[in-house]
Amino acid sequence: MNQQNDADGQAEGFAEQIKNAMAGGAGQHIFDAGAASVGMTTMNTAKEDPNDPLLQPIHGVSIADYAAGVLKESEGISVDQICAALGVERPLWDEAKKLWESRMKEDGSFNVINVYTKYFGQAKTHEKLGGLVSGKPLATNVSSAESNANLQRAEDDKYFFFELQGALQAAYNNGIDGQQWLMDTYGFNVGQLNSVGTKWMSNMGVMIQMVDHQDKKQQEYSEKFAKDLGGNIADDVEF
């Protein structure tokens, strides 16, 4: 029990070190060595072990497929287009996305998210998804000035950026087109959001710091979306 507590304490201590190191611009080799000392990986040290159960395809969707699909969704490509290109049925793709996200959250070594990040950056070269182009631009009634102000806020305010990430996931979980919701509400698409949020997504310290905030916002938006859609059928049942 004491050994487990010590290990947990080490991991928590390193999480705090990550925040401080990233904020202070510590040398990458020092960062990599610190991560390795507590069983974690970084972008530089992530490994793709073919026998790693956390990296096995889900319903035929590899982590490279998932990363490329997420990018293409952010560019306005429909989920149906992505599924057709991959040869995967929509329900299986939806479940694979949720399970890949769960794996990344549950992987204490950060190896899965680091491998994912690598493939996200290479998504435009994906053999099946790289060439997909949206033929139906999303429309919005939000003015250009307001849209630009919202984008600037997402770039400057990490809490707002990760709130929107949670909101998007909540939208998709409730069967809502998150991309269109973002356009209708803030005047920009997911690709633009991720573009201005690159500095947040590439900073492991910020990512760790924002996990609870994003999860909390996802729950809040999920409840809101569910209410807007009429609530859960069980809500109307009296016992």
PDB file of C-alpha atoms in Angstrom:
ATOM      1  CA  MET A   1       0.000   0.000   0.000  1.00  0.00           C
ATOM      2  CA  ASN A   2       2.826   2.402   0.899  1.00  0.00           C
ATOM      3  CA  GLN A   3       4.544   1.665  -2.411  1.00  0.00           C
ATOM      4  CA  GLN A   4       1.346   2.531  -4.284  1.00  0.00           C
ATOM      5  CA  ASN A   5       0.961   5.747  -2.294  1.00  0.00           C
ATOM      6  CA  ASP A   6       4.554   6.654  -3.054  1.00  0.00           C
ATOM      7  CA  ALA A   7       3.976   6.013  -6.771  1.00  0.00           C
ATOM      8  CA  ASP A   8       0.808   8.098  -6.756  1.00  0.00           C
ATOM      9  CA  GLY A   9       2.630  10.859  -4.933  1.00  0.00           C
ATOM     10  CA  GLN A  10       5.432  10.775  -7.483  1.00  0.00           C
ATOM     11  CA  ALA A  11       2.986  11.054 -10.365  1.00  0.00           C
ATOM     12  CA  GLU A  12       1.122  13.928  -8.732  1.00  0.00           C
ATOM     13  CA  GLY A  13       4.410  15.638  -7.952  1.00  0.00           C
ATOM     14  CA  PHE A  14       5.559  15.288 -11.531  1.00  0.00           C
ATOM     15  CA  ALA A  15       2.261  16.656 -12.811  1.00  0.00           C
ATOM     16  CA  GLU A  16       3.030  19.814 -10.856  1.00  0.00           C
ATOM     17  CA  GLN A  17       6.598  19.779 -12.188  1.00  0.00           C
ATOM     18  CA  ILE A  18       5.221  19.581 -15.733  1.00  0.00           C
ATOM     19  CA  LYS A  19       3.219  22.746 -15.187  1.00  0.00           C
ATOM     20  CA  ASN A  20       6.189  24.586 -13.735  1.00  0.00           C
ATOM     21  CA  ALA A  21       8.644  23.271 -16.309  1.00  0.00           C
ATOM     22  CA  MET A  22       6.470  24.125 -19.279  1.00  0.00           C
ATOM     23  CA  ALA A  23       5.715  27.579 -17.883  1.00  0.00           C
ATOM     24  CA  GLY A  24       9.397  28.209 -17.288  1.00  0.00           C
ATOM     25  CA  GLY A  25      10.605  26.746 -20.572  1.00  0.00           C
ATOM     26  CA  ALA A  26      12.721  23.975 -19.048  1.00  0.00           C
ATOM     27  CA  GLY A  27      15.026  22.089 -21.400  1.00  0.00           C
ATOM     28  CA  GLN A  28      13.260  19.311 -23.307  1.00  0.00           C
ATOM     29  CA  HIS A  29      15.819  16.684 -22.293  1.00  0.00           C
ATOM     30  CA  ILE A  30      15.207  17.511 -18.634  1.00  0.00           C
ATOM     31  CA  PHE A  31      11.475  17.309 -19.193  1.00  0.00           C
ATOM     32  CA  ASP A  32      11.799  13.953 -21.002  1.00  0.00           C
ATOM     33  CA  ALA A  33      14.016  12.522 -18.262  1.00  0.00           C
ATOM     34  CA  GLY A  34      11.636  13.662 -15.532  1.00  0.00           C
ATOM     35  CA  ALA A  35       8.696  12.073 -17.322  1.00  0.00           C
ATOM     36  CA  ALA A  36      10.558   8.786 -17.784  1.00  0.00           C
ATOM     37  CA  SER A  37      11.462   8.677 -14.080  1.00  0.00           C
ATOM     38  CA  VAL A  38       7.776   8.307 -13.154  1.00  0.00           C
ATOM     39  CA  GLY A  39       6.747   6.103 -16.081  1.00  0.00           C
ATOM     40  CA  MET A  40       5.422   8.820 -18.379  1.00  0.00           C
ATOM     41  CA  THR A  41       6.252   9.652 -21.977  1.00  0.00           C
ATOM     42  CA  THR A  42       6.460  12.904 -23.917  1.00  0.00           C
ATOM     43  CA  MET A  43       6.117  13.774 -27.597  1.00  0.00           C
ATOM     44  CA  ASN A  44       9.777  12.831 -28.023  1.00  0.00           C
ATOM     45  CA  THR A  45       9.695   9.524 -26.153  1.00  0.00           C
ATOM     46  CA  ALA A  46       6.263   8.098 -27.046  1.00  0.00           C
ATOM     47  CA  LYS A  47       6.422   4.530 -28.378  1.00  0.00           C
ATOM     48  CA  GLU A  48       4.163   2.504 -30.651  1.00  0.00           C
ATOM     49  CA  ASP A  49       4.477  -1.009 -29.331  1.00  0.00           C
ATOM     50  CA  PRO A  50       2.370  -3.259 -31.619  1.00  0.00           C
ATOM     51  CA  ASN A  51       1.558  -5.376 -28.561  1.00  0.00           C
ATOM     52  CA  ASP A  52       0.351  -2.462 -26.433  1.00  0.00           C
ATOM     53  CA  PRO A  53      -3.363  -3.131 -25.725  1.00  0.00           C
ATOM     54  CA  LEU A  54      -4.022   0.615 -25.446  1.00  0.00           C
ATOM     55  CA  LEU A  55      -2.919   1.130 -29.062  1.00  0.00           C
ATOM     56  CA  GLN A  56      -4.954  -1.667 -30.626  1.00  0.00           C
ATOM     57  CA  PRO A  57      -7.574  -0.559 -33.199  1.00  0.00           C
ATOM     58  CA  ILE A  58     -11.138  -0.136 -31.946  1.00  0.00           C
ATOM     59  CA  HIS A  59     -13.771  -1.491 -34.345  1.00  0.00           C
ATOM     60  CA  GLY A  60     -11.090  -1.370 -37.031  1.00  0.00           C
ATOM     61  CA  VAL A  61     -10.297   2.304 -36.303  1.00  0.00           C
ATOM     62  CA  SER A  62      -6.597   2.760 -35.589  1.00  0.00           C
ATOM     63  CA  ILE A  63      -5.247   5.674 -33.586  1.00  0.00           C
ATOM     64  CA  ALA A  64      -3.999   7.164 -36.871  1.00  0.00           C
ATOM     65  CA  ASP A  65      -7.516   6.861 -38.341  1.00  0.00           C
ATOM     66  CA  TYR A  66      -8.999   8.453 -35.234  1.00  0.00           C
ATOM     67  CA  ALA A  67      -6.545  11.373 -35.230  1.00  0.00           C
ATOM     68  CA  ALA A  68      -7.064  12.053 -38.942  1.00  0.00           C
ATOM     69  CA  GLY A  69     -10.824  11.772 -38.543  1.00  0.00           C
ATOM     70  CA  VAL A  70     -10.850  14.280 -35.701  1.00  0.00           C
ATOM     71  CA  LEU A  71      -8.872  16.750 -37.818  1.00  0.00           C
ATOM     72  CA  LYS A  72     -11.146  16.261 -40.822  1.00  0.00           C
ATOM     73  CA  GLU A  73     -14.237  16.836 -38.679  1.00  0.00           C
ATOM     74  CA  SER A  74     -12.647  20.098 -37.536  1.00  0.00           C
ATOM     75  CA  GLU A  75     -12.261  21.082 -41.200  1.00  0.00           C
ATOM     76  CA  GLY A  76     -15.970  20.647 -41.844  1.00  0.00           C
ATOM     77  CA  ILE A  77     -15.871  17.138 -43.301  1.00  0.00           C
ATOM     78  CA  SER A  78     -19.043  15.251 -42.421  1.00  0.00           C
ATOM     79  CA  VAL A  79     -18.806  12.194 -40.207  1.00  0.00           C
ATOM     80  CA  ASP A  80     -20.560  10.210 -42.915  1.00  0.00           C
ATOM     81  CA  GLN A  81     -17.783  11.109 -45.385  1.00  0.00           C
ATOM     82  CA  ILE A  82     -15.149  10.005 -42.895  1.00  0.00           C
ATOM     83  CA  CYS A  83     -16.932   6.722 -42.184  1.00  0.00           C
ATOM     84  CA  ALA A  84     -17.362   6.007 -45.896  1.00  0.00           C
ATOM     85  CA  ALA A  85     -13.677   6.651 -46.566  1.00  0.00           C
ATOM     86  CA  LEU A  86     -12.627   4.361 -43.720  1.00  0.00           C
ATOM     87  CA  GLY A  87     -15.266   1.729 -44.504  1.00  0.00           C
ATOM     88  CA  VAL A  88     -16.670   1.939 -40.965  1.00  0.00           C
ATOM     89  CA  GLU A  89     -20.338   2.188 -39.992  1.00  0.00           C
ATOM     90  CA  ARG A  90     -21.325   5.398 -38.183  1.00  0.00           C
ATOM     91  CA  PRO A  91     -22.276   3.788 -34.829  1.00  0.00           C
ATOM     92  CA  LEU A  92     -18.921   1.992 -34.702  1.00  0.00           C
ATOM     93  CA  TRP A  93     -17.033   5.215 -35.504  1.00  0.00           C
ATOM     94  CA  ASP A  94     -18.925   7.093 -32.772  1.00  0.00           C
ATOM     95  CA  GLU A  95     -18.127   4.427 -30.211  1.00  0.00           C
ATOM     96  CA  ALA A  96     -14.495   4.189 -31.331  1.00  0.00           C
ATOM     97  CA  LYS A  97     -14.090   7.942 -30.804  1.00  0.00           C
ATOM     98  CA  LYS A  98     -15.404   7.716 -27.252  1.00  0.00           C
ATOM     99  CA  LEU A  99     -13.208   4.735 -26.432  1.00  0.00           C
ATOM    100  CA  TRP A 100     -10.071   6.353 -27.883  1.00  0.00           C
ATOM    101  CA  GLU A 101     -10.777   9.431 -25.775  1.00  0.00           C
ATOM    102  CA  SER A 102     -11.221   7.214 -22.710  1.00  0.00           C
ATOM    103  CA  ARG A 103      -7.923   5.463 -23.379  1.00  0.00           C
ATOM    104  CA  MET A 104      -6.100   8.786 -23.557  1.00  0.00           C
ATOM    105  CA  LYS A 105      -7.625   9.962 -20.292  1.00  0.00           C
ATOM    106  CA  GLU A 106      -6.942   6.690 -18.481  1.00  0.00           C
ATOM    107  CA  ASP A 107      -3.358   6.254 -19.700  1.00  0.00           C
ATOM    108  CA  GLY A 108      -1.227   7.581 -16.858  1.00  0.00           C
ATOM    109  CA  SER A 109       1.916   7.364 -18.978  1.00  0.00           C
ATOM    110  CA  PHE A 110       0.513   9.836 -21.558  1.00  0.00           C
ATOM    111  CA  ASN A 111       1.836   7.536 -24.279  1.00  0.00           C
ATOM    112  CA  VAL A 112      -1.504   7.226 -26.086  1.00  0.00           C
ATOM    113  CA  ILE A 113      -2.121  10.969 -26.238  1.00  0.00           C
ATOM    114  CA  ASN A 114       1.418  11.580 -27.441  1.00  0.00           C
ATOM    115  CA  VAL A 115       1.064   9.010 -30.234  1.00  0.00           C
ATOM    116  CA  TYR A 116      -2.305  10.553 -31.090  1.00  0.00           C
ATOM    117  CA  THR A 117      -0.775  14.029 -31.246  1.00  0.00           C
ATOM    118  CA  LYS A 118       1.867  12.787 -33.653  1.00  0.00           C
ATOM    119  CA  TYR A 119      -0.747  11.362 -36.024  1.00  0.00           C
ATOM    120  CA  PHE A 120      -2.936  14.439 -35.661  1.00  0.00           C
ATOM    121  CA  GLY A 121      -0.027  16.456 -37.024  1.00  0.00           C
ATOM    122  CA  GLN A 122       0.370  14.000 -39.919  1.00  0.00           C
ATOM    123  CA  ALA A 123      -3.364  13.717 -40.661  1.00  0.00           C
ATOM    124  CA  LYS A 124      -3.184  15.492 -44.009  1.00  0.00           C
ATOM    125  CA  THR A 125      -1.076  12.609 -45.336  1.00  0.00           C
ATOM    126  CA  HIS A 126      -3.469   9.876 -44.169  1.00  0.00           C
ATOM    127  CA  GLU A 127      -3.983   7.554 -47.143  1.00  0.00           C
ATOM    128  CA  LYS A 128      -7.783   7.434 -46.853  1.00  0.00           C
ATOM    129  CA  LEU A 129      -8.701  10.699 -45.165  1.00  0.00           C
ATOM    130  CA  GLY A 130      -5.929  13.109 -46.114  1.00  0.00           C
ATOM    131  CA  GLY A 131      -7.519  14.196 -49.379  1.00  0.00           C
ATOM    132  CA  LEU A 132     -11.096  14.663 -48.141  1.00  0.00           C
ATOM    133  CA  VAL A 133     -12.449  18.152 -48.784  1.00  0.00           C
ATOM    134  CA  SER A 134     -15.730  19.570 -47.534  1.00  0.00           C
ATOM    135  CA  GLY A 135     -18.122  20.519 -50.308  1.00  0.00           C
ATOM    136  CA  LYS A 136     -20.561  22.227 -47.983  1.00  0.00           C
ATOM    137  CA  PRO A 137     -19.159  25.213 -46.065  1.00  0.00           C
ATOM    138  CA  LEU A 138     -20.853  25.880 -42.754  1.00  0.00           C
ATOM    139  CA  ALA A 139     -22.911  29.072 -42.564  1.00  0.00           C
ATOM    140  CA  THR A 140     -23.318  31.449 -39.620  1.00  0.00           C
ATOM    141  CA  ASN A 141     -25.233  34.612 -38.763  1.00  0.00           C
ATOM    142  CA  VAL A 142     -22.517  35.762 -36.351  1.00  0.00           C
ATOM    143  CA  SER A 143     -20.834  38.943 -37.579  1.00  0.00           C
ATOM    144  CA  SER A 144     -17.185  38.879 -38.634  1.00  0.00           C
ATOM    145  CA  ALA A 145     -16.268  41.288 -35.845  1.00  0.00           C
ATOM    146  CA  GLU A 146     -17.893  39.111 -33.193  1.00  0.00           C
ATOM    147  CA  SER A 147     -16.409  35.952 -34.696  1.00  0.00           C
ATOM    148  CA  ASN A 148     -12.914  37.449 -34.646  1.00  0.00           C
ATOM    149  CA  ALA A 149     -13.378  38.627 -31.063  1.00  0.00           C
ATOM    150  CA  ASN A 150     -14.467  35.135 -30.007  1.00  0.00           C
ATOM    151  CA  LEU A 151     -11.474  33.568 -31.725  1.00  0.00           C
ATOM    152  CA  GLN A 152      -9.144  36.030 -30.041  1.00  0.00           C
ATOM    153  CA  ARG A 153     -10.670  35.159 -26.694  1.00  0.00           C
ATOM    154  CA  ALA A 154     -10.083  31.441 -27.323  1.00  0.00           C
ATOM    155  CA  GLU A 155      -6.459  32.233 -28.171  1.00  0.00           C
ATOM    156  CA  ASP A 156      -5.927  34.383 -25.075  1.00  0.00           C
ATOM    157  CA  ASP A 157      -8.073  32.568 -22.502  1.00  0.00           C
ATOM    158  CA  LYS A 158      -7.270  28.907 -21.872  1.00  0.00           C
ATOM    159  CA  TYR A 159     -10.366  28.487 -19.701  1.00  0.00           C
ATOM    160  CA  PHE A 160     -12.598  29.597 -22.567  1.00  0.00           C
ATOM    161  CA  PHE A 161     -10.748  27.396 -25.072  1.00  0.00           C
ATOM    162  CA  PHE A 162     -11.139  24.254 -22.953  1.00  0.00           C
ATOM    163  CA  GLU A 163     -14.731  25.164 -22.128  1.00  0.00           C
ATOM    164  CA  LEU A 164     -15.462  25.046 -25.857  1.00  0.00           C
ATOM    165  CA  GLN A 165     -13.663  21.706 -26.154  1.00  0.00           C
ATOM    166  CA  GLY A 166     -15.931  20.311 -23.438  1.00  0.00           C
ATOM    167  CA  ALA A 167     -18.987  21.849 -25.071  1.00  0.00           C
ATOM    168  CA  LEU A 168     -18.171  20.275 -28.428  1.00  0.00           C
ATOM    169  CA  GLN A 169     -17.799  16.822 -26.913  1.00  0.00           C
ATOM    170  CA  ALA A 170     -21.075  17.281 -25.035  1.00  0.00           C
ATOM    171  CA  ALA A 171     -22.795  18.307 -28.264  1.00  0.00           C
ATOM    172  CA  TYR A 172     -21.605  15.240 -30.159  1.00  0.00           C
ATOM    173  CA  ASN A 173     -22.524  12.988 -27.226  1.00  0.00           C
ATOM    174  CA  ASN A 174     -26.073  14.355 -27.394  1.00  0.00           C
ATOM    175  CA  GLY A 175     -26.396  13.814 -31.127  1.00  0.00           C
ATOM    176  CA  ILE A 176     -25.855  17.489 -31.949  1.00  0.00           C
ATOM    177  CA  ASP A 177     -23.610  18.671 -34.792  1.00  0.00           C
ATOM    178  CA  GLY A 178     -20.922  20.309 -32.676  1.00  0.00           C
ATOM    179  CA  GLN A 179     -19.326  21.976 -35.662  1.00  0.00           C
ATOM    180  CA  GLN A 180     -22.566  23.741 -36.611  1.00  0.00           C
ATOM    181  CA  TRP A 181     -23.298  24.611 -32.978  1.00  0.00           C
ATOM    182  CA  LEU A 182     -19.912  26.310 -32.737  1.00  0.00           C
ATOM    183  CA  MET A 183     -20.561  28.229 -35.951  1.00  0.00           C
ATOM    184  CA  ASP A 184     -24.060  29.257 -34.856  1.00  0.00           C
ATOM    185  CA  THR A 185     -22.897  30.354 -31.409  1.00  0.00           C
ATOM    186  CA  TYR A 186     -19.443  31.817 -31.952  1.00  0.00           C
ATOM    187  CA  GLY A 187     -19.017  32.224 -35.714  1.00  0.00           C
ATOM    188  CA  PHE A 188     -16.039  29.936 -36.347  1.00  0.00           C
ATOM    189  CA  ASN A 189     -15.441  26.250 -37.026  1.00  0.00           C
ATOM    190  CA  VAL A 190     -13.570  23.596 -35.064  1.00  0.00           C
ATOM    191  CA  GLY A 191     -10.529  23.874 -37.318  1.00  0.00           C
ATOM    192  CA  GLN A 192     -10.208  27.581 -36.550  1.00  0.00           C
ATOM    193  CA  LEU A 193     -10.683  26.900 -32.833  1.00  0.00           C
ATOM    194  CA  ASN A 194      -7.968  24.254 -32.783  1.00  0.00           C
ATOM    195  CA  SER A 195      -5.690  26.477 -34.820  1.00  0.00           C
ATOM    196  CA  VAL A 196      -5.780  29.366 -32.323  1.00  0.00           C
ATOM    197  CA  GLY A 197      -5.566  26.867 -29.454  1.00  0.00           C
ATOM    198  CA  THR A 198      -2.395  25.158 -30.647  1.00  0.00           C
ATOM    199  CA  LYS A 199      -0.349  26.740 -27.845  1.00  0.00           C
ATOM    200  CA  TRP A 200      -2.748  25.310 -25.268  1.00  0.00           C
ATOM    201  CA  MET A 201      -2.958  21.828 -26.821  1.00  0.00           C
ATOM    202  CA  SER A 202       0.825  21.521 -27.214  1.00  0.00           C
ATOM    203  CA  ASN A 203       1.544  22.516 -23.598  1.00  0.00           C
ATOM    204  CA  MET A 204       1.327  19.402 -21.425  1.00  0.00           C
ATOM    205  CA  GLY A 205       1.245  21.500 -18.263  1.00  0.00           C
ATOM    206  CA  VAL A 206      -1.822  23.379 -19.467  1.00  0.00           C
ATOM    207  CA  MET A 207      -3.449  20.161 -20.691  1.00  0.00           C
ATOM    208  CA  ILE A 208      -3.119  18.588 -17.247  1.00  0.00           C
ATOM    209  CA  GLN A 209      -4.288  21.732 -15.514  1.00  0.00           C
ATOM    210  CA  MET A 210      -7.401  21.959 -17.688  1.00  0.00           C
ATOM    211  CA  VAL A 211      -8.590  18.321 -17.523  1.00  0.00           C
ATOM    212  CA  ASP A 212     -10.977  18.872 -14.613  1.00  0.00           C
ATOM    213  CA  HIS A 213     -12.193  22.188 -16.018  1.00  0.00           C
ATOM    214  CA  GLN A 214     -12.974  20.649 -19.413  1.00  0.00           C
ATOM    215  CA  ASP A 215     -14.739  17.666 -17.840  1.00  0.00           C
ATOM    216  CA  LYS A 216     -16.832  19.986 -15.653  1.00  0.00           C
ATOM    217  CA  LYS A 217     -17.830  22.127 -18.634  1.00  0.00           C
ATOM    218  CA  GLN A 218     -18.628  19.030 -20.693  1.00  0.00           C
ATOM    219  CA  GLN A 219     -21.027  17.879 -17.985  1.00  0.00           C
ATOM    220  CA  GLU A 220     -22.635  21.336 -17.730  1.00  0.00           C
ATOM    221  CA  TYR A 221     -23.168  21.587 -21.485  1.00  0.00           C
ATOM    222  CA  SER A 222     -24.374  17.994 -21.682  1.00  0.00           C
ATOM    223  CA  GLU A 223     -27.096  18.769 -19.142  1.00  0.00           C
ATOM    224  CA  LYS A 224     -28.009  21.934 -21.032  1.00  0.00           C
ATOM    225  CA  PHE A 225     -28.172  20.182 -24.408  1.00  0.00           C
ATOM    226  CA  ALA A 226     -30.193  17.323 -22.969  1.00  0.00           C
ATOM    227  CA  LYS A 227     -32.661  19.826 -21.469  1.00  0.00           C
ATOM    228  CA  ASP A 228     -32.904  21.733 -24.757  1.00  0.00           C
ATOM    229  CA  LEU A 229     -33.654  18.456 -26.521  1.00  0.00           C
ATOM    230  CA  GLY A 230     -36.457  17.648 -24.093  1.00  0.00           C
ATOM    231  CA  GLY A 231     -34.494  15.852 -21.403  1.00  0.00           C
ATOM    232  CA  ASN A 232     -34.122  12.176 -20.769  1.00  0.00           C
ATOM    233  CA  ILE A 233     -37.319  10.124 -21.101  1.00  0.00           C
ATOM    234  CA  ALA A 234     -36.629   8.730 -17.630  1.00  0.00           C
ATOM    235  CA  ASP A 235     -36.948  12.258 -16.216  1.00  0.00           C
ATOM    236  CA  ASP A 236     -40.713  12.093 -16.844  1.00  0.00           C
ATOM    237  CA  VAL A 237     -41.213   8.752 -15.151  1.00  0.00           C
ATOM    238  CA  GLU A 238     -42.472   8.820 -11.561  1.00  0.00           C
ATOM    239  CA  PHE A 239     -41.923   5.919  -9.218  1.00  0.00           C
TER     240      PHE A 239
END
